[in-house]
Amino acid sequence: MKALVVDDSSTIRRIIREVLETRFGFTVQEAEDVGEALDQEGPFDLVVTDLLMPGLSGLSLVRRLRGNPATAQVPILVVSVEVTADVAQRALATGASAFLGKPFHLKDLGDKVAALLPPPPPTSVTLG
């Protein structure tokens, strides 16, 4: 699986990358702003984007991804230091799949990501 992490903070990108790689086995590409994110080579199975960045906001990225048939169904997790019900609702109404406030606990990040991924295929058990 392949993920795109978009945040102007290299520290936040590193933290998210580590969770996605170690807990979920993602290959992660990073971008520090929306322009750089749009230049990344997909397809992606997950996008995690900050809401507030220099230039275009994370909501602009969400709109662009949702407007493109190739990325319209990709799960998008928006993270933000702006943690109000109004901000979260705006992100979801724009097309984000989930919202997580900063600072966040690694467990909460992992739980949000797990909820966005398809369930693993059933394993077969041979009796006998």
mmCIF file of N, CA and C in Angstrom:
data_model
loop_
_atom_site.group_PDB
_atom_site.id
_atom_site.type_symbol
_atom_site.label_atom_id
_atom_site.label_comp_id
_atom_site.label_asym_id
_atom_site.label_seq_id
_atom_site.Cartn_x
_atom_site.Cartn_y
_atom_site.Cartn_z
ATOM 1 N N MET A 1 0.847 -1.181 0.000
ATOM 2 C CA MET A 1 0.000 0.000 0.000
ATOM 3 C C MET A 1 0.889 1.239 0.000
ATOM 4 N N LYS A 2 0.338 2.305 -0.551
ATOM 5 C CA LYS A 2 1.111 3.543 -0.709
ATOM 6 C C LYS A 2 0.315 4.711 -0.119
ATOM 7 N N ALA A 3 0.994 5.545 0.673
ATOM 8 C CA ALA A 3 0.347 6.696 1.309
ATOM 9 C C ALA A 3 1.091 7.975 0.960
ATOM 10 N N LEU A 4 0.341 9.072 0.987
ATOM 11 C CA LEU A 4 0.902 10.410 0.808
ATOM 12 C C LEU A 4 0.643 11.191 2.086
ATOM 13 N N VAL A 5 1.697 11.757 2.660
ATOM 14 C CA VAL A 5 1.590 12.572 3.874
ATOM 15 C C VAL A 5 1.976 13.999 3.503
ATOM 16 N N VAL A 6 1.041 14.933 3.762
ATOM 17 C CA VAL A 6 1.237 16.330 3.387
ATOM 18 C C VAL A 6 1.155 17.191 4.641
ATOM 19 N N ASP A 7 2.261 17.827 4.998
ATOM 20 C CA ASP A 7 2.302 18.697 6.177
ATOM 21 C C ASP A 7 3.519 19.588 6.044
ATOM 22 N N ASP A 8 3.408 20.847 6.442
ATOM 23 C CA ASP A 8 4.551 21.745 6.352
ATOM 24 C C ASP A 8 5.568 21.498 7.461
ATOM 25 N N SER A 9 5.221 20.679 8.445
ATOM 26 C CA SER A 9 6.146 20.333 9.525
ATOM 27 C C SER A 9 6.829 19.000 9.220
ATOM 28 N N SER A 10 8.148 19.032 9.070
ATOM 29 C CA SER A 10 8.879 17.789 8.807
ATOM 30 C C SER A 10 8.770 16.826 9.991
ATOM 31 N N THR A 11 8.645 17.354 11.199
ATOM 32 C CA THR A 11 8.497 16.504 12.381
ATOM 33 C C THR A 11 7.186 15.732 12.334
ATOM 34 N N ILE A 12 6.099 16.411 12.007
ATOM 35 C CA ILE A 12 4.794 15.744 11.919
ATOM 36 C C ILE A 12 4.814 14.720 10.791
ATOM 37 N N ARG A 13 5.406 15.067 9.656
ATOM 38 C CA ARG A 13 5.496 14.105 8.547
ATOM 39 C C ARG A 13 6.251 12.860 8.981
ATOM 40 N N ARG A 14 7.351 13.046 9.711
ATOM 41 C CA ARG A 14 8.155 11.905 10.164
ATOM 42 C C ARG A 14 7.353 11.015 11.100
ATOM 43 N N ILE A 15 6.624 11.618 12.036
ATOM 44 C CA ILE A 15 5.824 10.847 12.995
ATOM 45 C C ILE A 15 4.747 10.039 12.268
ATOM 46 N N ILE A 16 4.035 10.688 11.362
ATOM 47 C CA ILE A 16 2.973 9.998 10.620
ATOM 48 C C ILE A 16 3.576 8.896 9.756
ATOM 49 N N ARG A 17 4.701 9.196 9.103
ATOM 50 C CA ARG A 17 5.386 8.201 8.270
ATOM 51 C C ARG A 17 5.724 6.956 9.087
ATOM 52 N N GLU A 18 6.296 7.158 10.270
ATOM 53 C CA GLU A 18 6.696 6.020 11.103
ATOM 54 C C GLU A 18 5.504 5.149 11.477
ATOM 55 N N VAL A 19 4.379 5.768 11.825
ATOM 56 C CA VAL A 19 3.180 4.991 12.171
ATOM 57 C C VAL A 19 2.685 4.217 10.946
ATOM 58 N N LEU A 20 2.619 4.894 9.801
ATOM 59 C CA LEU A 20 2.110 4.235 8.600
ATOM 60 C C LEU A 20 3.016 3.094 8.141
ATOM 61 N N GLU A 21 4.324 3.281 8.243
ATOM 62 C CA GLU A 21 5.253 2.240 7.812
ATOM 63 C C GLU A 21 5.290 1.074 8.791
ATOM 64 N N THR A 22 5.415 1.376 10.077
ATOM 65 C CA THR A 22 5.614 0.290 11.044
ATOM 66 C C THR A 22 4.330 -0.444 11.402
ATOM 67 N N ARG A 23 3.243 0.276 11.539
ATOM 68 C CA ARG A 23 1.993 -0.388 11.952
ATOM 69 C C ARG A 23 1.219 -0.977 10.777
ATOM 70 N N PHE A 24 1.304 -0.321 9.612
ATOM 71 C CA PHE A 24 0.455 -0.731 8.496
ATOM 72 C C PHE A 24 1.219 -1.213 7.265
ATOM 73 N N GLY A 25 2.526 -1.033 7.235
ATOM 74 C CA GLY A 25 3.320 -1.494 6.105
ATOM 75 C C GLY A 25 3.229 -0.624 4.857
ATOM 76 N N PHE A 26 2.827 0.634 5.011
ATOM 77 C CA PHE A 26 2.733 1.544 3.877
ATOM 78 C C PHE A 26 4.110 1.922 3.365
ATOM 79 N N THR A 27 4.193 2.184 2.077
ATOM 80 C CA THR A 27 5.284 2.934 1.484
ATOM 81 C C THR A 27 4.780 4.372 1.482
ATOM 82 N N VAL A 28 5.581 5.300 2.014
ATOM 83 C CA VAL A 28 5.100 6.671 2.221
ATOM 84 C C VAL A 28 5.880 7.661 1.369
ATOM 85 N N GLN A 29 5.125 8.532 0.702
ATOM 86 C CA GLN A 29 5.704 9.695 0.026
ATOM 87 C C GLN A 29 5.279 10.914 0.823
ATOM 88 N N GLU A 30 6.151 11.916 0.865
ATOM 89 C CA GLU A 30 5.885 13.120 1.647
ATOM 90 C C GLU A 30 5.860 14.356 0.756
ATOM 91 N N ALA A 31 5.076 15.335 1.216
ATOM 92 C CA ALA A 31 5.039 16.642 0.563
ATOM 93 C C ALA A 31 4.854 17.692 1.646
ATOM 94 N N GLU A 32 5.470 18.864 1.460
ATOM 95 C CA GLU A 32 5.348 19.906 2.488
ATOM 96 C C GLU A 32 4.262 20.927 2.181
ATOM 97 N N ASP A 33 3.658 20.833 0.989
ATOM 98 C CA ASP A 33 2.541 21.720 0.667
ATOM 99 C C ASP A 33 1.681 21.082 -0.427
ATOM 100 N N VAL A 34 0.574 21.726 -0.730
ATOM 101 C CA VAL A 34 -0.376 21.170 -1.694
ATOM 102 C C VAL A 34 0.239 21.067 -3.088
ATOM 103 N N GLY A 35 0.987 22.087 -3.504
ATOM 104 C CA GLY A 35 1.625 22.045 -4.819
ATOM 105 C C GLY A 35 2.536 20.843 -4.965
ATOM 106 N N GLU A 36 3.349 20.605 -3.957
ATOM 107 C CA GLU A 36 4.252 19.453 -3.981
ATOM 108 C C GLU A 36 3.452 18.144 -3.934
ATOM 109 N N ALA A 37 2.362 18.141 -3.190
ATOM 110 C CA ALA A 37 1.514 16.940 -3.091
ATOM 111 C C ALA A 37 0.951 16.582 -4.461
ATOM 112 N N LEU A 38 0.511 17.584 -5.200
ATOM 113 C CA LEU A 38 -0.087 17.325 -6.507
ATOM 114 C C LEU A 38 0.936 16.833 -7.523
ATOM 115 N N ASP A 39 2.224 17.064 -7.254
ATOM 116 C CA ASP A 39 3.287 16.586 -8.138
ATOM 117 C C ASP A 39 3.716 15.152 -7.832
ATOM 118 N N GLN A 40 3.241 14.591 -6.714
ATOM 119 C CA GLN A 40 3.646 13.242 -6.322
ATOM 120 C C GLN A 40 3.020 12.206 -7.247
ATOM 121 N N GLU A 41 3.736 11.129 -7.431
ATOM 122 C CA GLU A 41 3.269 10.062 -8.300
ATOM 123 C C GLU A 41 2.457 9.050 -7.515
ATOM 124 N N GLY A 42 1.191 8.915 -7.850
ATOM 125 C CA GLY A 42 0.299 7.950 -7.225
ATOM 126 C C GLY A 42 0.267 6.682 -8.042
ATOM 127 N N PRO A 43 -0.732 5.886 -7.884
ATOM 128 C CA PRO A 43 -1.915 6.120 -7.049
ATOM 129 C C PRO A 43 -1.599 5.871 -5.575
ATOM 130 N N PHE A 44 -2.454 6.442 -4.719
ATOM 131 C CA PHE A 44 -2.304 6.298 -3.275
ATOM 132 C C PHE A 44 -3.494 5.558 -2.696
ATOM 133 N N ASP A 45 -3.225 4.801 -1.645
ATOM 134 C CA ASP A 45 -4.275 4.087 -0.923
ATOM 135 C C ASP A 45 -4.768 4.901 0.264
ATOM 136 N N LEU A 46 -4.034 5.960 0.618
ATOM 137 C CA LEU A 46 -4.377 6.818 1.751
ATOM 138 C C LEU A 46 -3.655 8.145 1.584
ATOM 139 N N VAL A 47 -4.348 9.231 1.949
ATOM 140 C CA VAL A 47 -3.724 10.557 2.007
ATOM 141 C C VAL A 47 -3.969 11.102 3.409
ATOM 142 N N VAL A 48 -2.908 11.587 4.040
ATOM 143 C CA VAL A 48 -3.010 12.282 5.322
ATOM 144 C C VAL A 48 -2.505 13.692 5.077
ATOM 145 N N THR A 49 -3.363 14.681 5.335
ATOM 146 C CA THR A 49 -2.968 16.060 5.053
ATOM 147 C C THR A 49 -3.276 16.982 6.217
ATOM 148 N N ASP A 50 -2.371 17.919 6.429
ATOM 149 C CA ASP A 50 -2.593 18.999 7.378
ATOM 150 C C ASP A 50 -3.644 19.923 6.779
ATOM 151 N N LEU A 51 -4.353 20.618 7.641
ATOM 152 C CA LEU A 51 -5.355 21.571 7.175
ATOM 153 C C LEU A 51 -4.707 22.909 6.848
ATOM 154 N N LEU A 52 -3.865 23.404 7.756
ATOM 155 C CA LEU A 52 -3.266 24.732 7.600
ATOM 156 C C LEU A 52 -1.826 24.617 7.127
ATOM 157 N N MET A 53 -1.586 25.114 5.900
ATOM 158 C CA MET A 53 -0.250 25.116 5.332
ATOM 159 C C MET A 53 -0.066 26.413 4.560
ATOM 160 N N PRO A 54 1.178 26.807 4.321
ATOM 161 C CA PRO A 54 1.402 27.993 3.491
ATOM 162 C C PRO A 54 0.814 27.763 2.095
ATOM 163 N N GLY A 55 0.286 28.799 1.505
ATOM 164 C CA GLY A 55 -0.304 28.661 0.172
ATOM 165 C C GLY A 55 -1.689 28.041 0.279
ATOM 166 N N LEU A 56 -1.934 27.022 -0.514
ATOM 167 C CA LEU A 56 -3.236 26.353 -0.512
ATOM 168 C C LEU A 56 -3.416 25.516 0.749
ATOM 169 N N SER A 57 -4.632 25.457 1.242
ATOM 170 C CA SER A 57 -4.918 24.686 2.459
ATOM 171 C C SER A 57 -5.135 23.213 2.133
ATOM 172 N N GLY A 58 -5.152 22.414 3.179
ATOM 173 C CA GLY A 58 -5.457 21.004 3.027
ATOM 174 C C GLY A 58 -6.833 20.773 2.427
ATOM 175 N N LEU A 59 -7.772 21.696 2.698
ATOM 176 C CA LEU A 59 -9.110 21.560 2.110
ATOM 177 C C LEU A 59 -9.052 21.711 0.594
ATOM 178 N N SER A 60 -8.150 22.544 0.098
ATOM 179 C CA SER A 60 -7.963 22.669 -1.353
ATOM 180 C C SER A 60 -7.495 21.342 -1.939
ATOM 181 N N LEU A 61 -6.598 20.677 -1.232
ATOM 182 C CA LEU A 61 -6.122 19.373 -1.685
ATOM 183 C C LEU A 61 -7.267 18.361 -1.684
ATOM 184 N N VAL A 62 -8.059 18.362 -0.622
ATOM 185 C CA VAL A 62 -9.202 17.439 -0.544
ATOM 186 C C VAL A 62 -10.135 17.672 -1.731
ATOM 187 N N ARG A 63 -10.456 18.925 -2.008
ATOM 188 C CA ARG A 63 -11.350 19.246 -3.140
ATOM 189 C C ARG A 63 -10.781 18.728 -4.461
ATOM 190 N N ARG A 64 -9.492 18.929 -4.666
ATOM 191 C CA ARG A 64 -8.865 18.487 -5.922
ATOM 192 C C ARG A 64 -8.869 16.965 -6.038
ATOM 193 N N LEU A 65 -8.576 16.297 -4.934
ATOM 194 C CA LEU A 65 -8.582 14.826 -4.967
ATOM 195 C C LEU A 65 -9.982 14.290 -5.221
ATOM 196 N N ARG A 66 -10.968 14.878 -4.580
ATOM 197 C CA ARG A 66 -12.349 14.418 -4.757
ATOM 198 C C ARG A 66 -12.886 14.745 -6.149
ATOM 199 N N GLY A 67 -12.350 15.780 -6.770
ATOM 200 C CA GLY A 67 -12.794 16.171 -8.099
ATOM 201 C C GLY A 67 -12.157 15.379 -9.226
ATOM 202 N N ASN A 68 -11.177 14.559 -8.911
ATOM 203 C CA ASN A 68 -10.479 13.757 -9.903
ATOM 204 C C ASN A 68 -10.988 12.317 -9.810
ATOM 205 N N PRO A 69 -11.555 11.757 -10.880
ATOM 206 C CA PRO A 69 -12.083 10.388 -10.818
ATOM 207 C C PRO A 69 -11.048 9.359 -10.344
ATOM 208 N N ALA A 70 -9.777 9.576 -10.634
ATOM 209 C CA ALA A 70 -8.742 8.621 -10.235
ATOM 210 C C ALA A 70 -8.495 8.620 -8.724
ATOM 211 N N THR A 71 -8.838 9.724 -8.035
ATOM 212 C CA THR A 71 -8.565 9.816 -6.592
ATOM 213 C C THR A 71 -9.831 10.075 -5.773
ATOM 214 N N ALA A 72 -10.963 10.051 -6.410
ATOM 215 C CA ALA A 72 -12.215 10.413 -5.736
ATOM 216 C C ALA A 72 -12.556 9.506 -4.553
ATOM 217 N N GLN A 73 -12.101 8.262 -4.570
ATOM 218 C CA GLN A 73 -12.450 7.314 -3.509
ATOM 219 C C GLN A 73 -11.318 7.057 -2.509
ATOM 220 N N VAL A 74 -10.185 7.717 -2.686
ATOM 221 C CA VAL A 74 -9.050 7.504 -1.779
ATOM 222 C C VAL A 74 -9.400 8.044 -0.391
ATOM 223 N N PRO A 75 -9.192 7.247 0.670
ATOM 224 C CA PRO A 75 -9.438 7.765 2.018
ATOM 225 C C PRO A 75 -8.496 8.926 2.327
ATOM 226 N N ILE A 76 -9.057 9.993 2.908
ATOM 227 C CA ILE A 76 -8.275 11.183 3.249
ATOM 228 C C ILE A 76 -8.489 11.502 4.720
ATOM 229 N N LEU A 77 -7.406 11.531 5.480
ATOM 230 C CA LEU A 77 -7.424 11.931 6.880
ATOM 231 C C LEU A 77 -6.864 13.333 6.973
ATOM 232 N N VAL A 78 -7.670 14.270 7.489
ATOM 233 C CA VAL A 78 -7.225 15.647 7.689
ATOM 234 C C VAL A 78 -6.818 15.802 9.150
ATOM 235 N N VAL A 79 -5.627 16.365 9.385
ATOM 236 C CA VAL A 79 -5.151 16.659 10.733
ATOM 237 C C VAL A 79 -4.981 18.168 10.867
ATOM 238 N N SER A 80 -5.248 18.683 12.069
ATOM 239 C CA SER A 80 -5.151 20.139 12.229
ATOM 240 C C SER A 80 -4.995 20.536 13.689
ATOM 241 N N VAL A 81 -4.289 21.653 13.895
ATOM 242 C CA VAL A 81 -4.208 22.246 15.228
ATOM 243 C C VAL A 81 -5.499 22.989 15.549
ATOM 244 N N GLU A 82 -6.249 23.330 14.516
ATOM 245 C CA GLU A 82 -7.564 23.940 14.721
ATOM 246 C C GLU A 82 -8.528 22.812 15.072
ATOM 247 N N VAL A 83 -8.867 22.703 16.349
ATOM 248 C CA VAL A 83 -9.678 21.576 16.793
ATOM 249 C C VAL A 83 -11.004 22.093 17.339
ATOM 250 N N THR A 84 -11.918 22.351 16.433
ATOM 251 C CA THR A 84 -13.274 22.714 16.826
ATOM 252 C C THR A 84 -14.232 21.861 16.013
ATOM 253 N N ALA A 85 -15.441 21.714 16.509
ATOM 254 C CA ALA A 85 -16.441 20.930 15.783
ATOM 255 C C ALA A 85 -16.687 21.545 14.408
ATOM 256 N N ASP A 86 -16.643 22.870 14.329
ATOM 257 C CA ASP A 86 -16.888 23.554 13.063
ATOM 258 C C ASP A 86 -15.806 23.223 12.035
ATOM 259 N N VAL A 87 -14.559 23.226 12.456
ATOM 260 C CA VAL A 87 -13.449 22.924 11.547
ATOM 261 C C VAL A 87 -13.527 21.470 11.093
ATOM 262 N N ALA A 88 -13.774 20.578 12.022
ATOM 263 C CA ALA A 88 -13.891 19.159 11.670
ATOM 264 C C ALA A 88 -15.053 18.945 10.702
ATOM 265 N N GLN A 89 -16.181 19.588 10.971
ATOM 266 C CA GLN A 89 -17.350 19.450 10.106
ATOM 267 C C GLN A 89 -17.066 19.991 8.706
ATOM 268 N N ARG A 90 -16.351 21.104 8.631
ATOM 269 C CA ARG A 90 -15.996 21.688 7.328
ATOM 270 C C ARG A 90 -15.098 20.731 6.541
ATOM 271 N N ALA A 91 -14.143 20.102 7.221
ATOM 272 C CA ALA A 91 -13.253 19.145 6.552
ATOM 273 C C ALA A 91 -14.046 17.959 6.017
ATOM 274 N N LEU A 92 -14.944 17.435 6.825
ATOM 275 C CA LEU A 92 -15.756 16.289 6.401
ATOM 276 C C LEU A 92 -16.704 16.673 5.266
ATOM 277 N N ALA A 93 -17.294 17.861 5.353
ATOM 278 C CA ALA A 93 -18.211 18.322 4.307
ATOM 279 C C ALA A 93 -17.482 18.548 2.985
ATOM 280 N N THR A 94 -16.208 18.880 3.051
ATOM 281 C CA THR A 94 -15.408 19.101 1.845
ATOM 282 C C THR A 94 -15.042 17.785 1.174
ATOM 283 N N GLY A 95 -15.081 16.693 1.941
ATOM 284 C CA GLY A 95 -14.784 15.388 1.356
ATOM 285 C C GLY A 95 -13.765 14.568 2.112
ATOM 286 N N ALA A 96 -13.253 15.097 3.239
ATOM 287 C CA ALA A 96 -12.328 14.304 4.050
ATOM 288 C C ALA A 96 -13.065 13.081 4.587
ATOM 289 N N SER A 97 -12.341 11.988 4.731
ATOM 290 C CA SER A 97 -12.929 10.762 5.274
ATOM 291 C C SER A 97 -12.945 10.768 6.793
ATOM 292 N N ALA A 98 -11.983 11.485 7.390
ATOM 293 C CA ALA A 98 -11.885 11.555 8.845
ATOM 294 C C ALA A 98 -11.071 12.789 9.225
ATOM 295 N N PHE A 99 -11.174 13.165 10.500
ATOM 296 C CA PHE A 99 -10.484 14.346 11.029
ATOM 297 C C PHE A 99 -9.815 13.964 12.339
ATOM 298 N N LEU A 100 -8.611 14.488 12.567
ATOM 299 C CA LEU A 100 -7.884 14.245 13.813
ATOM 300 C C LEU A 100 -7.197 15.534 14.229
ATOM 301 N N GLY A 101 -7.423 15.954 15.475
ATOM 302 C CA GLY A 101 -6.803 17.162 15.988
ATOM 303 C C GLY A 101 -5.362 16.939 16.402
ATOM 304 N N LYS A 102 -4.564 17.999 16.279
ATOM 305 C CA LYS A 102 -3.175 18.006 16.745
ATOM 306 C C LYS A 102 -3.137 18.764 18.060
ATOM 307 N N PRO A 103 -2.305 18.410 18.973
ATOM 308 C CA PRO A 103 -1.443 17.232 18.941
ATOM 309 C C PRO A 103 -2.287 15.969 19.107
ATOM 310 N N PHE A 104 -1.782 14.867 18.581
ATOM 311 C CA PHE A 104 -2.522 13.613 18.676
ATOM 312 C C PHE A 104 -1.642 12.548 19.311
ATOM 313 N N HIS A 105 -2.283 11.558 19.890
ATOM 314 C CA HIS A 105 -1.578 10.387 20.409
ATOM 315 C C HIS A 105 -1.371 9.429 19.239
ATOM 316 N N LEU A 106 -0.260 8.720 19.234
ATOM 317 C CA LEU A 106 0.031 7.787 18.150
ATOM 318 C C LEU A 106 -1.060 6.731 18.027
ATOM 319 N N LYS A 107 -1.615 6.303 19.143
ATOM 320 C CA LYS A 107 -2.701 5.313 19.120
ATOM 321 C C LYS A 107 -3.913 5.875 18.387
ATOM 322 N N ASP A 108 -4.250 7.147 18.645
ATOM 323 C CA ASP A 108 -5.398 7.760 17.971
ATOM 324 C C ASP A 108 -5.160 7.859 16.466
ATOM 325 N N LEU A 109 -3.950 8.210 16.074
ATOM 326 C CA LEU A 109 -3.612 8.258 14.648
ATOM 327 C C LEU A 109 -3.774 6.867 14.042
ATOM 328 N N GLY A 110 -3.217 5.873 14.699
ATOM 329 C CA GLY A 110 -3.324 4.499 14.200
ATOM 330 C C GLY A 110 -4.760 4.029 14.109
ATOM 331 N N ASP A 111 -5.565 4.368 15.109
ATOM 332 C CA ASP A 111 -6.973 3.967 15.095
ATOM 333 C C ASP A 111 -7.735 4.625 13.953
ATOM 334 N N LYS A 112 -7.468 5.906 13.702
ATOM 335 C CA LYS A 112 -8.132 6.618 12.595
ATOM 336 C C LYS A 112 -7.754 5.978 11.259
ATOM 337 N N VAL A 113 -6.472 5.700 11.090
ATOM 338 C CA VAL A 113 -6.010 5.094 9.836
ATOM 339 C C VAL A 113 -6.625 3.707 9.670
ATOM 340 N N ALA A 114 -6.613 2.903 10.726
ATOM 341 C CA ALA A 114 -7.172 1.550 10.647
ATOM 342 C C ALA A 114 -8.637 1.585 10.234
ATOM 343 N N ALA A 115 -9.374 2.560 10.738
ATOM 344 C CA ALA A 115 -10.799 2.670 10.411
ATOM 345 C C ALA A 115 -11.029 3.037 8.944
ATOM 346 N N LEU A 116 -10.040 3.643 8.301
ATOM 347 C CA LEU A 116 -10.179 4.060 6.909
ATOM 348 C C LEU A 116 -9.775 2.975 5.916
ATOM 349 N N LEU A 117 -9.072 1.975 6.386
ATOM 350 C CA LEU A 117 -8.571 0.937 5.486
ATOM 351 C C LEU A 117 -9.578 -0.194 5.338
ATOM 352 N N PRO A 118 -9.570 -0.864 4.194
ATOM 353 C CA PRO A 118 -10.464 -2.006 4.040
ATOM 354 C C PRO A 118 -10.052 -3.116 5.006
ATOM 355 N N PRO A 119 -11.009 -3.923 5.430
ATOM 356 C CA PRO A 119 -10.654 -5.009 6.344
ATOM 357 C C PRO A 119 -9.734 -6.006 5.645
ATOM 358 N N PRO A 120 -8.860 -6.647 6.413
ATOM 359 C CA PRO A 120 -7.966 -7.631 5.796
ATOM 360 C C PRO A 120 -8.787 -8.814 5.276
ATOM 361 N N PRO A 121 -8.296 -9.478 4.234
ATOM 362 C CA PRO A 121 -9.023 -10.630 3.720
ATOM 363 C C PRO A 121 -9.080 -11.740 4.760
ATOM 364 N N PRO A 122 -10.139 -12.520 4.763
ATOM 365 C CA PRO A 122 -10.235 -13.589 5.750
ATOM 366 C C PRO A 122 -9.135 -14.632 5.510
ATOM 367 N N THR A 123 -8.668 -15.186 6.580
ATOM 368 C CA THR A 123 -7.663 -16.243 6.447
ATOM 369 C C THR A 123 -8.385 -17.576 6.443
ATOM 370 N N SER A 124 -7.855 -18.506 5.658
ATOM 371 C CA SER A 124 -8.480 -19.833 5.625
ATOM 372 C C SER A 124 -7.808 -20.732 6.653
ATOM 373 N N VAL A 125 -8.625 -21.524 7.233
ATOM 374 C CA VAL A 125 -8.145 -22.474 8.228
ATOM 375 C C VAL A 125 -8.474 -23.864 7.736
ATOM 376 N N THR A 126 -7.455 -24.710 7.731
ATOM 377 C CA THR A 126 -7.672 -26.090 7.320
ATOM 378 C C THR A 126 -7.754 -26.944 8.569
ATOM 379 N N LEU A 127 -8.843 -27.631 8.711
ATOM 380 C CA LEU A 127 -9.020 -28.510 9.863
ATOM 381 C C LEU A 127 -8.620 -29.918 9.481
ATOM 382 N N GLY A 128 -7.960 -30.547 10.410
ATOM 383 C CA GLY A 128 -7.810 -31.902 10.234
ATOM 384 C C GLY A 128 -6.752 -32.692 9.894
#
